[in-house]
mmCIF file of the C-alpha atoms, coordinates in Angstrom:
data_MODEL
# 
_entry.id   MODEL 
# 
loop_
_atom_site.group_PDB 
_atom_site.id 
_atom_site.type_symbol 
_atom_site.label_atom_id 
_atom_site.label_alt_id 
_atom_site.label_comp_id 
_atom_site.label_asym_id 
_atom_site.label_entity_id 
_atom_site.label_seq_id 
_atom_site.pdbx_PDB_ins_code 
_atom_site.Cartn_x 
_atom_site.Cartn_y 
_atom_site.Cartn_z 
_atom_site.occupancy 
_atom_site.B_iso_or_equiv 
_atom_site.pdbx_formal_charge 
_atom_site.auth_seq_id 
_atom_site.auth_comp_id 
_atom_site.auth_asym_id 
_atom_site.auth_atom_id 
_atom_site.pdbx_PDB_model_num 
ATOM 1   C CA . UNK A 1 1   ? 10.932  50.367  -23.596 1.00 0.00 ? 1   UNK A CA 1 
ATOM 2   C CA . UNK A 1 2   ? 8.451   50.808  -20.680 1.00 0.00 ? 2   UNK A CA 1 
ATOM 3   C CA . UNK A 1 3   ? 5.673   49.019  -22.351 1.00 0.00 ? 3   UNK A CA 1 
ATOM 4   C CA . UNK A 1 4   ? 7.379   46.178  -23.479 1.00 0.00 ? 4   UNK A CA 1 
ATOM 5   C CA . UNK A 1 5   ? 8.840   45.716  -20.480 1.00 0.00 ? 5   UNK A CA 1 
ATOM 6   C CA . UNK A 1 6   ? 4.986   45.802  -18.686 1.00 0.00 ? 6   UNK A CA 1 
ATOM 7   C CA . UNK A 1 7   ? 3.652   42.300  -19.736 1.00 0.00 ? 7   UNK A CA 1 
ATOM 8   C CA . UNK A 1 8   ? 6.738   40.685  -18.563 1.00 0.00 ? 8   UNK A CA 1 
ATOM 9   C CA . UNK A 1 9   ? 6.612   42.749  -15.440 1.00 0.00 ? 9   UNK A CA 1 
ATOM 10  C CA . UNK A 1 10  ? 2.921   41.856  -15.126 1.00 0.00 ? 10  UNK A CA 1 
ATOM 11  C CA . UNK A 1 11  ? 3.058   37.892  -15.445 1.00 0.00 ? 11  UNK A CA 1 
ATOM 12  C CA . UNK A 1 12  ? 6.466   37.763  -13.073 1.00 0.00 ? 12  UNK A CA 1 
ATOM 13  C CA . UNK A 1 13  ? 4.114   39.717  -10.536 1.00 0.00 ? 13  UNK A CA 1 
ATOM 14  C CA . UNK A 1 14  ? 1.217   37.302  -11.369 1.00 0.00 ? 14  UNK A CA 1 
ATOM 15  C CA . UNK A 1 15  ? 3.471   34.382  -10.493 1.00 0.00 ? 15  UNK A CA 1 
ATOM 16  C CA . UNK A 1 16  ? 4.609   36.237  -7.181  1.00 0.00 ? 16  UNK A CA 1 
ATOM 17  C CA . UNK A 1 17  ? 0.836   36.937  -6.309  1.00 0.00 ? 17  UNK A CA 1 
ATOM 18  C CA . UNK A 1 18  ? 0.170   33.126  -6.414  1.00 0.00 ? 18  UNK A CA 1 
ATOM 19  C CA . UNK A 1 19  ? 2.500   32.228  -3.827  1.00 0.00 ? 19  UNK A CA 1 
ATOM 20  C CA . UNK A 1 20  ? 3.527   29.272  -4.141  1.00 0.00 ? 20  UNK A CA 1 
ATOM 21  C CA . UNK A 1 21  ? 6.014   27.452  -6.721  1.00 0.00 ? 21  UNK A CA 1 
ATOM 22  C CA . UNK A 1 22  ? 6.613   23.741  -6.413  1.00 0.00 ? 22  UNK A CA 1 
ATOM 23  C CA . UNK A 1 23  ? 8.639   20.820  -8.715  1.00 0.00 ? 23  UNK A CA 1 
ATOM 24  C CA . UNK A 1 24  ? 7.477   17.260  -9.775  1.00 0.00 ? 24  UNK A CA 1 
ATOM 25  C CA . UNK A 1 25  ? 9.985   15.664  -7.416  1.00 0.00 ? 25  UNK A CA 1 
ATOM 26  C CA . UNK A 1 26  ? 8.243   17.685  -4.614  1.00 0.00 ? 26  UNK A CA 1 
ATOM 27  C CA . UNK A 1 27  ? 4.720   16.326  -5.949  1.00 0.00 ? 27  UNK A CA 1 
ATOM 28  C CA . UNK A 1 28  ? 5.937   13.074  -6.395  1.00 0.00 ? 28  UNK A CA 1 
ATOM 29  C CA . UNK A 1 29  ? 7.313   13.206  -2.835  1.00 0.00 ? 29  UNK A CA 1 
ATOM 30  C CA . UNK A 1 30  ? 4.093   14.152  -1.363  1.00 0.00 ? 30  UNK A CA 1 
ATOM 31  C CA . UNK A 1 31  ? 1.890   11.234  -3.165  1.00 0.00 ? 31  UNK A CA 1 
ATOM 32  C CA . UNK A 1 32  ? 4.240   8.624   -2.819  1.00 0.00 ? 32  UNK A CA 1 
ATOM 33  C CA . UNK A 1 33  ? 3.996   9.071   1.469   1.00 0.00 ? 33  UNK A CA 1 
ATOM 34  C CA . UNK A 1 34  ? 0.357   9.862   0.723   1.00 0.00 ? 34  UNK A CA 1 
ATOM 35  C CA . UNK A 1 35  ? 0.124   6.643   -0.799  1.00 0.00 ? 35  UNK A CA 1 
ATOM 36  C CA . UNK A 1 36  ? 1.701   4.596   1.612   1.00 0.00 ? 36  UNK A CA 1 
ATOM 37  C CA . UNK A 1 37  ? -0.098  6.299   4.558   1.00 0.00 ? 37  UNK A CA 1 
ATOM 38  C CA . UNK A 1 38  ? -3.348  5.238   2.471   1.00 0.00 ? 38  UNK A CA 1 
ATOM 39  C CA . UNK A 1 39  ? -1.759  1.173   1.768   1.00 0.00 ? 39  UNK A CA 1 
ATOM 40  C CA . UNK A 1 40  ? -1.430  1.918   5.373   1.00 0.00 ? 40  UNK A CA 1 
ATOM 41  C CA . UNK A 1 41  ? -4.660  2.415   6.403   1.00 0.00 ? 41  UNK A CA 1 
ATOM 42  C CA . UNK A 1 42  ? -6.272  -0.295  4.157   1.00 0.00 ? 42  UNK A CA 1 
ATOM 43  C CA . UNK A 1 43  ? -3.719  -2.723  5.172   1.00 0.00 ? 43  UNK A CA 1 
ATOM 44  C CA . UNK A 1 44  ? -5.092  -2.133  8.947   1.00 0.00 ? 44  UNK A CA 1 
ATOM 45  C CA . UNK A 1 45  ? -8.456  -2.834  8.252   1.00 0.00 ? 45  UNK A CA 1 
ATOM 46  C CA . UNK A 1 46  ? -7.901  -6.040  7.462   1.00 0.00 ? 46  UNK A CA 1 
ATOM 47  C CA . UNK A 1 47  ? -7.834  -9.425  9.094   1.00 0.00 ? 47  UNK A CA 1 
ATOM 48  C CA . UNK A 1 48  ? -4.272  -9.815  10.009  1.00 0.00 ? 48  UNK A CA 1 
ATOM 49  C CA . UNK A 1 49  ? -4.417  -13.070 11.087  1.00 0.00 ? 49  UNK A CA 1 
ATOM 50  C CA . UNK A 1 50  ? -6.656  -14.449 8.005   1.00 0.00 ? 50  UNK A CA 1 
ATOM 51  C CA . UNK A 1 51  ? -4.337  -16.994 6.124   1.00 0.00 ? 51  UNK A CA 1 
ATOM 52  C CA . UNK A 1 52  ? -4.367  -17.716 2.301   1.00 0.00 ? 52  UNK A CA 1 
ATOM 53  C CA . UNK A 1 53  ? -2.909  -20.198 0.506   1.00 0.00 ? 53  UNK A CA 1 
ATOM 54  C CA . UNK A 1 54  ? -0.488  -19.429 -2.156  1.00 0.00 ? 54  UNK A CA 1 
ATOM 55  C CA . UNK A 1 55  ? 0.880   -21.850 -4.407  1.00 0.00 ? 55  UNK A CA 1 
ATOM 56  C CA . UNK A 1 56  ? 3.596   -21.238 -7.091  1.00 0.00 ? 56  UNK A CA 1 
ATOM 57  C CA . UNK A 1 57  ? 3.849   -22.947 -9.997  1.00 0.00 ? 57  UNK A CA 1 
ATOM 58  C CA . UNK A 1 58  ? 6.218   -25.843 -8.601  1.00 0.00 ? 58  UNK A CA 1 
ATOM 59  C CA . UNK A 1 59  ? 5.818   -29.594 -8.174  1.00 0.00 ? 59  UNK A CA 1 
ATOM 60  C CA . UNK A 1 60  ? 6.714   -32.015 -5.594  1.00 0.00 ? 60  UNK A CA 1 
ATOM 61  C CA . UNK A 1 61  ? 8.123   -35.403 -6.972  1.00 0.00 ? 61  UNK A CA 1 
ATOM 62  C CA . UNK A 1 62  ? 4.591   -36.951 -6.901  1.00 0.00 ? 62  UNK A CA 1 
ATOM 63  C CA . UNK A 1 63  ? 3.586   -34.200 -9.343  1.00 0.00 ? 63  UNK A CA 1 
ATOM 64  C CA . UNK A 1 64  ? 1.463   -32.555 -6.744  1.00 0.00 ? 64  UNK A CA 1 
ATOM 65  C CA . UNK A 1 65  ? 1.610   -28.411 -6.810  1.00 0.00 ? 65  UNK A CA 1 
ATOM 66  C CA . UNK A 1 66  ? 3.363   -27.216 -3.811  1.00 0.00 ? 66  UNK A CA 1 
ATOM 67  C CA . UNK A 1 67  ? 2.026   -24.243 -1.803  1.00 0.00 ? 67  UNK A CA 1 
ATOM 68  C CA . UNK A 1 68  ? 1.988   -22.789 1.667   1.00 0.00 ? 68  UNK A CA 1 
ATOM 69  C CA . UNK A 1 69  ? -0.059  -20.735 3.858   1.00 0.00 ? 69  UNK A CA 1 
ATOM 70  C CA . UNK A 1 70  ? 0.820   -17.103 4.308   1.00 0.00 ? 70  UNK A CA 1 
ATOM 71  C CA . UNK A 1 71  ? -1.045  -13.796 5.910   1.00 0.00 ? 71  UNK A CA 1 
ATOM 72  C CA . UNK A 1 72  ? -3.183  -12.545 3.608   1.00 0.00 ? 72  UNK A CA 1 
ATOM 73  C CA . UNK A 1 73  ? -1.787  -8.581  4.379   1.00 0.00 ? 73  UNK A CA 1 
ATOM 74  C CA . UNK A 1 74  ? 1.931   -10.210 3.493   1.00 0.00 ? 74  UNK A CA 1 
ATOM 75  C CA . UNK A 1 75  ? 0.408   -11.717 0.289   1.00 0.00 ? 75  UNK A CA 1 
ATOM 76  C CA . UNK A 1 76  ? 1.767   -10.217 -2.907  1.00 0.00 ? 76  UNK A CA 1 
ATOM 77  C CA . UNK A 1 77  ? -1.539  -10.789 -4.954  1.00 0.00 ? 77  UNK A CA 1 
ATOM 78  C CA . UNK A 1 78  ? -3.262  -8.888  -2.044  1.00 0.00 ? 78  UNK A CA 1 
ATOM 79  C CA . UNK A 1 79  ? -0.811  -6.324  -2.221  1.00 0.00 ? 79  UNK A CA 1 
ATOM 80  C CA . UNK A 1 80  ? -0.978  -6.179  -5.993  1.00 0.00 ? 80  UNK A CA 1 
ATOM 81  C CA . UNK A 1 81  ? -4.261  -5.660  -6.318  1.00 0.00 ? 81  UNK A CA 1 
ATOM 82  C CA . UNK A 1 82  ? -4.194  -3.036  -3.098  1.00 0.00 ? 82  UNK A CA 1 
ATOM 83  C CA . UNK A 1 83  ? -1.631  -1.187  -5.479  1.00 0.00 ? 83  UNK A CA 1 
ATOM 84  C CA . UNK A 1 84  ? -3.874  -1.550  -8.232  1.00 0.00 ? 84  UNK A CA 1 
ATOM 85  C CA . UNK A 1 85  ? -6.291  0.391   -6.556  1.00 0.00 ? 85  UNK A CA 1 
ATOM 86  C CA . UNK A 1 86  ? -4.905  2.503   -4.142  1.00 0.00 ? 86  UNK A CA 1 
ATOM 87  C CA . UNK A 1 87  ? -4.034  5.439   -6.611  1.00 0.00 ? 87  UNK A CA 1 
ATOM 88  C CA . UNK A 1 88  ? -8.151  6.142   -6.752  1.00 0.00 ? 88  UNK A CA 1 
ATOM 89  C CA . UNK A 1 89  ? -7.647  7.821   -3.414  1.00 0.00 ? 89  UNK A CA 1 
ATOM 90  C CA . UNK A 1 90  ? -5.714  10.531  -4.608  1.00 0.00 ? 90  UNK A CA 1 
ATOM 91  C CA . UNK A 1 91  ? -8.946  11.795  -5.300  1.00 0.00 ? 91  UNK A CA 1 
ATOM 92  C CA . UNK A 1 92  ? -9.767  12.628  -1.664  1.00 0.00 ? 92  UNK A CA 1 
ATOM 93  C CA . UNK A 1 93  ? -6.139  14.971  -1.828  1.00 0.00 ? 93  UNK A CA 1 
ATOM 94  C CA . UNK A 1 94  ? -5.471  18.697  -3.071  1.00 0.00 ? 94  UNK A CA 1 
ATOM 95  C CA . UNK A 1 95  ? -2.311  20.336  -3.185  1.00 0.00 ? 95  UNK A CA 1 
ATOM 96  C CA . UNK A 1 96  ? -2.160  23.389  -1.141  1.00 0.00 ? 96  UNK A CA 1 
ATOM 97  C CA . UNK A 1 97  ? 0.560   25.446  0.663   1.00 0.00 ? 97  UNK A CA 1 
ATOM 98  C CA . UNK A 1 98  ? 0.903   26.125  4.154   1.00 0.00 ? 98  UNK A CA 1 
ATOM 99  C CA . UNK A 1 99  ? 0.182   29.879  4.397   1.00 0.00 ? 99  UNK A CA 1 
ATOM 100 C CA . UNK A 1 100 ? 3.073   30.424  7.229   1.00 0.00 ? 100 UNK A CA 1 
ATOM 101 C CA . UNK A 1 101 ? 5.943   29.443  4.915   1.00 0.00 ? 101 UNK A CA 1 
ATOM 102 C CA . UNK A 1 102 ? 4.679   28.375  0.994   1.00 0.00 ? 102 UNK A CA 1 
ATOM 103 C CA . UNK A 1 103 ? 5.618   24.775  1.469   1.00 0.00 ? 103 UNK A CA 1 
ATOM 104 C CA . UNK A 1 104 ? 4.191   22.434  -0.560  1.00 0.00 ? 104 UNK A CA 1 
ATOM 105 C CA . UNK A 1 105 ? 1.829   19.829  0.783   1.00 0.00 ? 105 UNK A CA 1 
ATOM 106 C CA . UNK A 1 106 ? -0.941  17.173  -0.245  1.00 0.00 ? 106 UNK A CA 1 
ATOM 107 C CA . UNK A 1 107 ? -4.034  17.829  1.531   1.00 0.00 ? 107 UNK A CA 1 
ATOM 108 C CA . UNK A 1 108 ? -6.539  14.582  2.736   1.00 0.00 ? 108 UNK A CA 1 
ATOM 109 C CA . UNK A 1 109 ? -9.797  17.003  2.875   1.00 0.00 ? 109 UNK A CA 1 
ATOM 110 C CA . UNK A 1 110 ? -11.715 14.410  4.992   1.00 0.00 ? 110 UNK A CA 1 
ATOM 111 C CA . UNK A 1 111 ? -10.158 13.043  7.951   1.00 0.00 ? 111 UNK A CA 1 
ATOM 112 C CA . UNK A 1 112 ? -12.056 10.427  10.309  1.00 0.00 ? 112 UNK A CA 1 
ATOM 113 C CA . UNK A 1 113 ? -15.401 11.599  8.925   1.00 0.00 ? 113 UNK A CA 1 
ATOM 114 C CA . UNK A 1 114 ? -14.663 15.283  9.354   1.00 0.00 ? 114 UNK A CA 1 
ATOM 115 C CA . UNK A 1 115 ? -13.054 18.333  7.445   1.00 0.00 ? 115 UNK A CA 1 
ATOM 116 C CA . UNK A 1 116 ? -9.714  17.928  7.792   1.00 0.00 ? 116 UNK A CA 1 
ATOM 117 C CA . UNK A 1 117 ? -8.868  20.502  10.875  1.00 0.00 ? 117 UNK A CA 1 
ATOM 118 C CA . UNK A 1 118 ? -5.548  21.769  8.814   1.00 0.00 ? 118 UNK A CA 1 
ATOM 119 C CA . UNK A 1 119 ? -7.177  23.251  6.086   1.00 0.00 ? 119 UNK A CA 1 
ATOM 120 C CA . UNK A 1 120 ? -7.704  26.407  7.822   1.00 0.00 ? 120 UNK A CA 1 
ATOM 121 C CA . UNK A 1 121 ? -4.056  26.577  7.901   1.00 0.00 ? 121 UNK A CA 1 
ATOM 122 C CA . UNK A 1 122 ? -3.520  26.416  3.946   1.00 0.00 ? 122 UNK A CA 1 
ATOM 123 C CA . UNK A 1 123 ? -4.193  27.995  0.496   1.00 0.00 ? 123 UNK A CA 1 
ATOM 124 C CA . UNK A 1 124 ? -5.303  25.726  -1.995  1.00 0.00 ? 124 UNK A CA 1 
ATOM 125 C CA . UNK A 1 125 ? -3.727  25.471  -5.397  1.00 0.00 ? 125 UNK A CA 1 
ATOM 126 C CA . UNK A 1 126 ? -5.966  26.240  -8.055  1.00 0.00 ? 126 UNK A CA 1 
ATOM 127 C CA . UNK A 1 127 ? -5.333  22.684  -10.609 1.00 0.00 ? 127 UNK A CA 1 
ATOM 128 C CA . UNK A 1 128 ? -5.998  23.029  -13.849 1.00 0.00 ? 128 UNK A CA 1 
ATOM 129 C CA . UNK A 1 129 ? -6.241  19.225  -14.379 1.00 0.00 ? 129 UNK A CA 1 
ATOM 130 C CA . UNK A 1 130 ? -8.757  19.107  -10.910 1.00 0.00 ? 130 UNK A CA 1 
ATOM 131 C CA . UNK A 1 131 ? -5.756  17.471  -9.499  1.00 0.00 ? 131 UNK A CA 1 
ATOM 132 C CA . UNK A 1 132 ? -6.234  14.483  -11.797 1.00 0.00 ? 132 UNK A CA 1 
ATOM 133 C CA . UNK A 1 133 ? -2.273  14.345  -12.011 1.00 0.00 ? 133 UNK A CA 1 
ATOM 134 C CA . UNK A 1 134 ? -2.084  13.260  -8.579  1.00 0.00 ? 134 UNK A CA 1 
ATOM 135 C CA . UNK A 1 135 ? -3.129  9.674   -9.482  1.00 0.00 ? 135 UNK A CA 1 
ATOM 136 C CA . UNK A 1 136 ? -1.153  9.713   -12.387 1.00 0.00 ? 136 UNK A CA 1 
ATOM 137 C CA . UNK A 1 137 ? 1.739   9.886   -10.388 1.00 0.00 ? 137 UNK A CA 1 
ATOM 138 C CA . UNK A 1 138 ? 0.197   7.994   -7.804  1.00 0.00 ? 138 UNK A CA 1 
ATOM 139 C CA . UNK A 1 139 ? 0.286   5.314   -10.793 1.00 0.00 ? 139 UNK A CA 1 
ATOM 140 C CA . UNK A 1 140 ? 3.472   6.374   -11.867 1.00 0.00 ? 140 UNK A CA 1 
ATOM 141 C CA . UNK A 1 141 ? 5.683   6.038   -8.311  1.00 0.00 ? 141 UNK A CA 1 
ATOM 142 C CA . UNK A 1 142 ? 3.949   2.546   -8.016  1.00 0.00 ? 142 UNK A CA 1 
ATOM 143 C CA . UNK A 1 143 ? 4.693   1.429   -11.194 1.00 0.00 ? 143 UNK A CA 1 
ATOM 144 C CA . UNK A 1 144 ? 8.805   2.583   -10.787 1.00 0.00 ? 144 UNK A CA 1 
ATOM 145 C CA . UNK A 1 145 ? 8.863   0.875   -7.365  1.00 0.00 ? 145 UNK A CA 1 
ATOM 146 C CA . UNK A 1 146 ? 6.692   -1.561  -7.449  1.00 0.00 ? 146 UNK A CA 1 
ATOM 147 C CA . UNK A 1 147 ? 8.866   -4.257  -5.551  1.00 0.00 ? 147 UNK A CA 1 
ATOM 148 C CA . UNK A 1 148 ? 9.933   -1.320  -3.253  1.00 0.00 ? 148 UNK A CA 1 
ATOM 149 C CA . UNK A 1 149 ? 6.638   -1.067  -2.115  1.00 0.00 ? 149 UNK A CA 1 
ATOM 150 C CA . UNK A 1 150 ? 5.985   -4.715  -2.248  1.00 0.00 ? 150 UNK A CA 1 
ATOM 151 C CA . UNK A 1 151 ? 9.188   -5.759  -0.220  1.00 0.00 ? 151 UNK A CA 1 
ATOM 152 C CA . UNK A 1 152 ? 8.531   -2.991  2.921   1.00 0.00 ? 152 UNK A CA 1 
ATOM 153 C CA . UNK A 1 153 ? 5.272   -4.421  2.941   1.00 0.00 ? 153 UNK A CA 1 
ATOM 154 C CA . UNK A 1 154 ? 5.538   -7.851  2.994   1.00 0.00 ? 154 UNK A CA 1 
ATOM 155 C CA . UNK A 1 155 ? 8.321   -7.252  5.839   1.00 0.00 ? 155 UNK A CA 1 
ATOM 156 C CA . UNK A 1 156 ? 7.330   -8.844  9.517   1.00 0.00 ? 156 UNK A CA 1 
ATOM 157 C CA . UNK A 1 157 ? 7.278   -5.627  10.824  1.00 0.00 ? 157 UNK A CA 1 
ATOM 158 C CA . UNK A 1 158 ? 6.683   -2.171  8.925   1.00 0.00 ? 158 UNK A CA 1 
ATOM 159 C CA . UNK A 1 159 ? 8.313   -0.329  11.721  1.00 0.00 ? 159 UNK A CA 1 
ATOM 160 C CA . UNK A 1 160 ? 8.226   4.069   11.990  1.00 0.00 ? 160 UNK A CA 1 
ATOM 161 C CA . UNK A 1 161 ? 8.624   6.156   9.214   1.00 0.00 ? 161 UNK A CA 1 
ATOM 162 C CA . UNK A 1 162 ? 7.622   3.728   6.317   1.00 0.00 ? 162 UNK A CA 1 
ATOM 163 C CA . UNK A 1 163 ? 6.927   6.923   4.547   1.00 0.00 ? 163 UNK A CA 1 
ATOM 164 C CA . UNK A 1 164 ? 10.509  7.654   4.441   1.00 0.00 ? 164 UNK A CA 1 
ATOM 165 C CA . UNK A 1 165 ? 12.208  4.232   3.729   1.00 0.00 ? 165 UNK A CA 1 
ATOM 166 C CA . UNK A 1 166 ? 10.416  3.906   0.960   1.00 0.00 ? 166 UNK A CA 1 
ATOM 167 C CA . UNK A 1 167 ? 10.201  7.640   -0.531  1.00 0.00 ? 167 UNK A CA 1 
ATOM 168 C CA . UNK A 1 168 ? 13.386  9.178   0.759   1.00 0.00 ? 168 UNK A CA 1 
ATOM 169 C CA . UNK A 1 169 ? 15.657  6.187   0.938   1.00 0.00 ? 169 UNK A CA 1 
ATOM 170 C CA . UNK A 1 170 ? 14.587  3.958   -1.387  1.00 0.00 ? 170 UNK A CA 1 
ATOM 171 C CA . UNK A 1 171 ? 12.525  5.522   -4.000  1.00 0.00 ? 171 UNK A CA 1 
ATOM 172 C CA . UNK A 1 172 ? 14.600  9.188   -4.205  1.00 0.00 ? 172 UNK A CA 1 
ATOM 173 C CA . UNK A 1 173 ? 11.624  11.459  -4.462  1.00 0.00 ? 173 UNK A CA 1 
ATOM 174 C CA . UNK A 1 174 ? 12.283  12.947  -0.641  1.00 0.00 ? 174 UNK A CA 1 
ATOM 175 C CA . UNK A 1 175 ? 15.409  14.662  0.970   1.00 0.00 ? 175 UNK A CA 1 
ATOM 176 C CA . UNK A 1 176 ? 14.374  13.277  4.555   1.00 0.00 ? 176 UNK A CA 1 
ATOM 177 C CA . UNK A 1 177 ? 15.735  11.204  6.538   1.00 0.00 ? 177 UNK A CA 1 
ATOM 178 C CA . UNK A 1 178 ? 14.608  8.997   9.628   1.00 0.00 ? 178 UNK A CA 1 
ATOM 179 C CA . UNK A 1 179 ? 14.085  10.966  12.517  1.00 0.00 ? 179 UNK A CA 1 
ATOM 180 C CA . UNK A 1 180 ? 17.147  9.262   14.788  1.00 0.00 ? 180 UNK A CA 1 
ATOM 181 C CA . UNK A 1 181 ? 16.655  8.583   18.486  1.00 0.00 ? 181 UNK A CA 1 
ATOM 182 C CA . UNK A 1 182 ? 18.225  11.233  20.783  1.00 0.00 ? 182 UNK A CA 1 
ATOM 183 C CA . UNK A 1 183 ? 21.319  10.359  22.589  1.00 0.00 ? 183 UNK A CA 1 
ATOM 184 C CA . UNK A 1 184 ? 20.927  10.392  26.429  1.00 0.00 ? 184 UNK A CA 1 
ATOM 185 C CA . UNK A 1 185 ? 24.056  11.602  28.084  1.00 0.00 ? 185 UNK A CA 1 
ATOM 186 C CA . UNK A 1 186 ? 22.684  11.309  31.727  1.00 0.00 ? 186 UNK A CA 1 
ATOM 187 C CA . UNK A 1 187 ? 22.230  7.678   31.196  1.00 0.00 ? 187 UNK A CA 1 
ATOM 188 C CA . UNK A 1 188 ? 25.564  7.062   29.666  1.00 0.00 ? 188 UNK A CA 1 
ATOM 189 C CA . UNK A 1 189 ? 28.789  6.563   32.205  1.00 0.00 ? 189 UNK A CA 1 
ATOM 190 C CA . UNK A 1 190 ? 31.805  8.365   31.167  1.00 0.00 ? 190 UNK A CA 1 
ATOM 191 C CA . UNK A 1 191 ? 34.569  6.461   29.894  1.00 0.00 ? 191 UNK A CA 1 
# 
């Protein structure tokens, strides 16, 4: 009984060695606010007063096409073709899990130039795949929300927490929600 009990006994302590057990969603949580941090940061290094001119497919009644000037960071073909690309930065990410409590987390390993100061304060997960399936679903949360994305970013204003209007409330892979600003009851009169 004993020894065909020990393999099974072996590979559940095997699994409790590793440390760390995560799901999809959770992936899929982490690279879709990895990604928009990243759409983030290219977005900022652009112009953000450089105008294009986009032009639809519509005529006036002299048969002239009609278009119109727009930001180029607010453009969707900019924004398309940001998306298009912005899933080969996954590459730069590792999953790891903080070793104080096992949570799950996505990793940027260079940050401003530098080792990223945090990953003293994780174990990496050893990835089969070389953590390949990070821009597949990189690819994958783009594709399924592609207007998500494109709609919060074409907005006026981005605002806090893009991270979590898209992912948590809009896109389902998250369970947070917006941090809310605290109530001052010294400032309020009582009724």
């Amino acid at each position: 009984m004993l020894t065909k009990a020990l393999p099974l006994l072996l590979c559940c302590l095997v699994v409790l060695a590793q440390g760390y057990s995560f799901t999809s969603k959770e992936v899929k949580c982490h690279v879709c606010k990895a990604t928009v941090i990243e759409l983030e940061e290219a977005i900022a290094k652009e112009d953000a007063n450089k105008k294009v001119d986009v032009s639809g497919f519509r005529l006036d009644a002299q048969g002239n096409s009609v278009s119109k000037r727009v930001r180029l960071i607010k453009s969707e073909m900019f924004l398309t073709e940001l998306m298009e690309k912005i899933c080969e930065k996954m590459d730069d990410y590792l999953k790891a899990t903080y070793k104080s409590n096992g949570k799950f987390t996505l990793l940027k390993m260079i940050v401003n130039g530098q080792m990223n100061p945090e990953s003293s304060l994780v174990d990496f997960v050893q990835d089969g795949d070389l953590n390949k399936s990070l821009g597949h679903f990189c690819n994958e949360v783009l594709e399924d929300n592609d207007e998500i994305f494109l709609k919060a970013f074409q907005a006026e204003e981005l605002g806090n927490d893009l991270d979590i209007k898209i992912c948590s409330e809009q896109a389902k892979y998250c369970d947070e929600a917006p941090v809310q600003d605290e109530y001052d009851f010294d400032e309020k009169e009582e009724l």
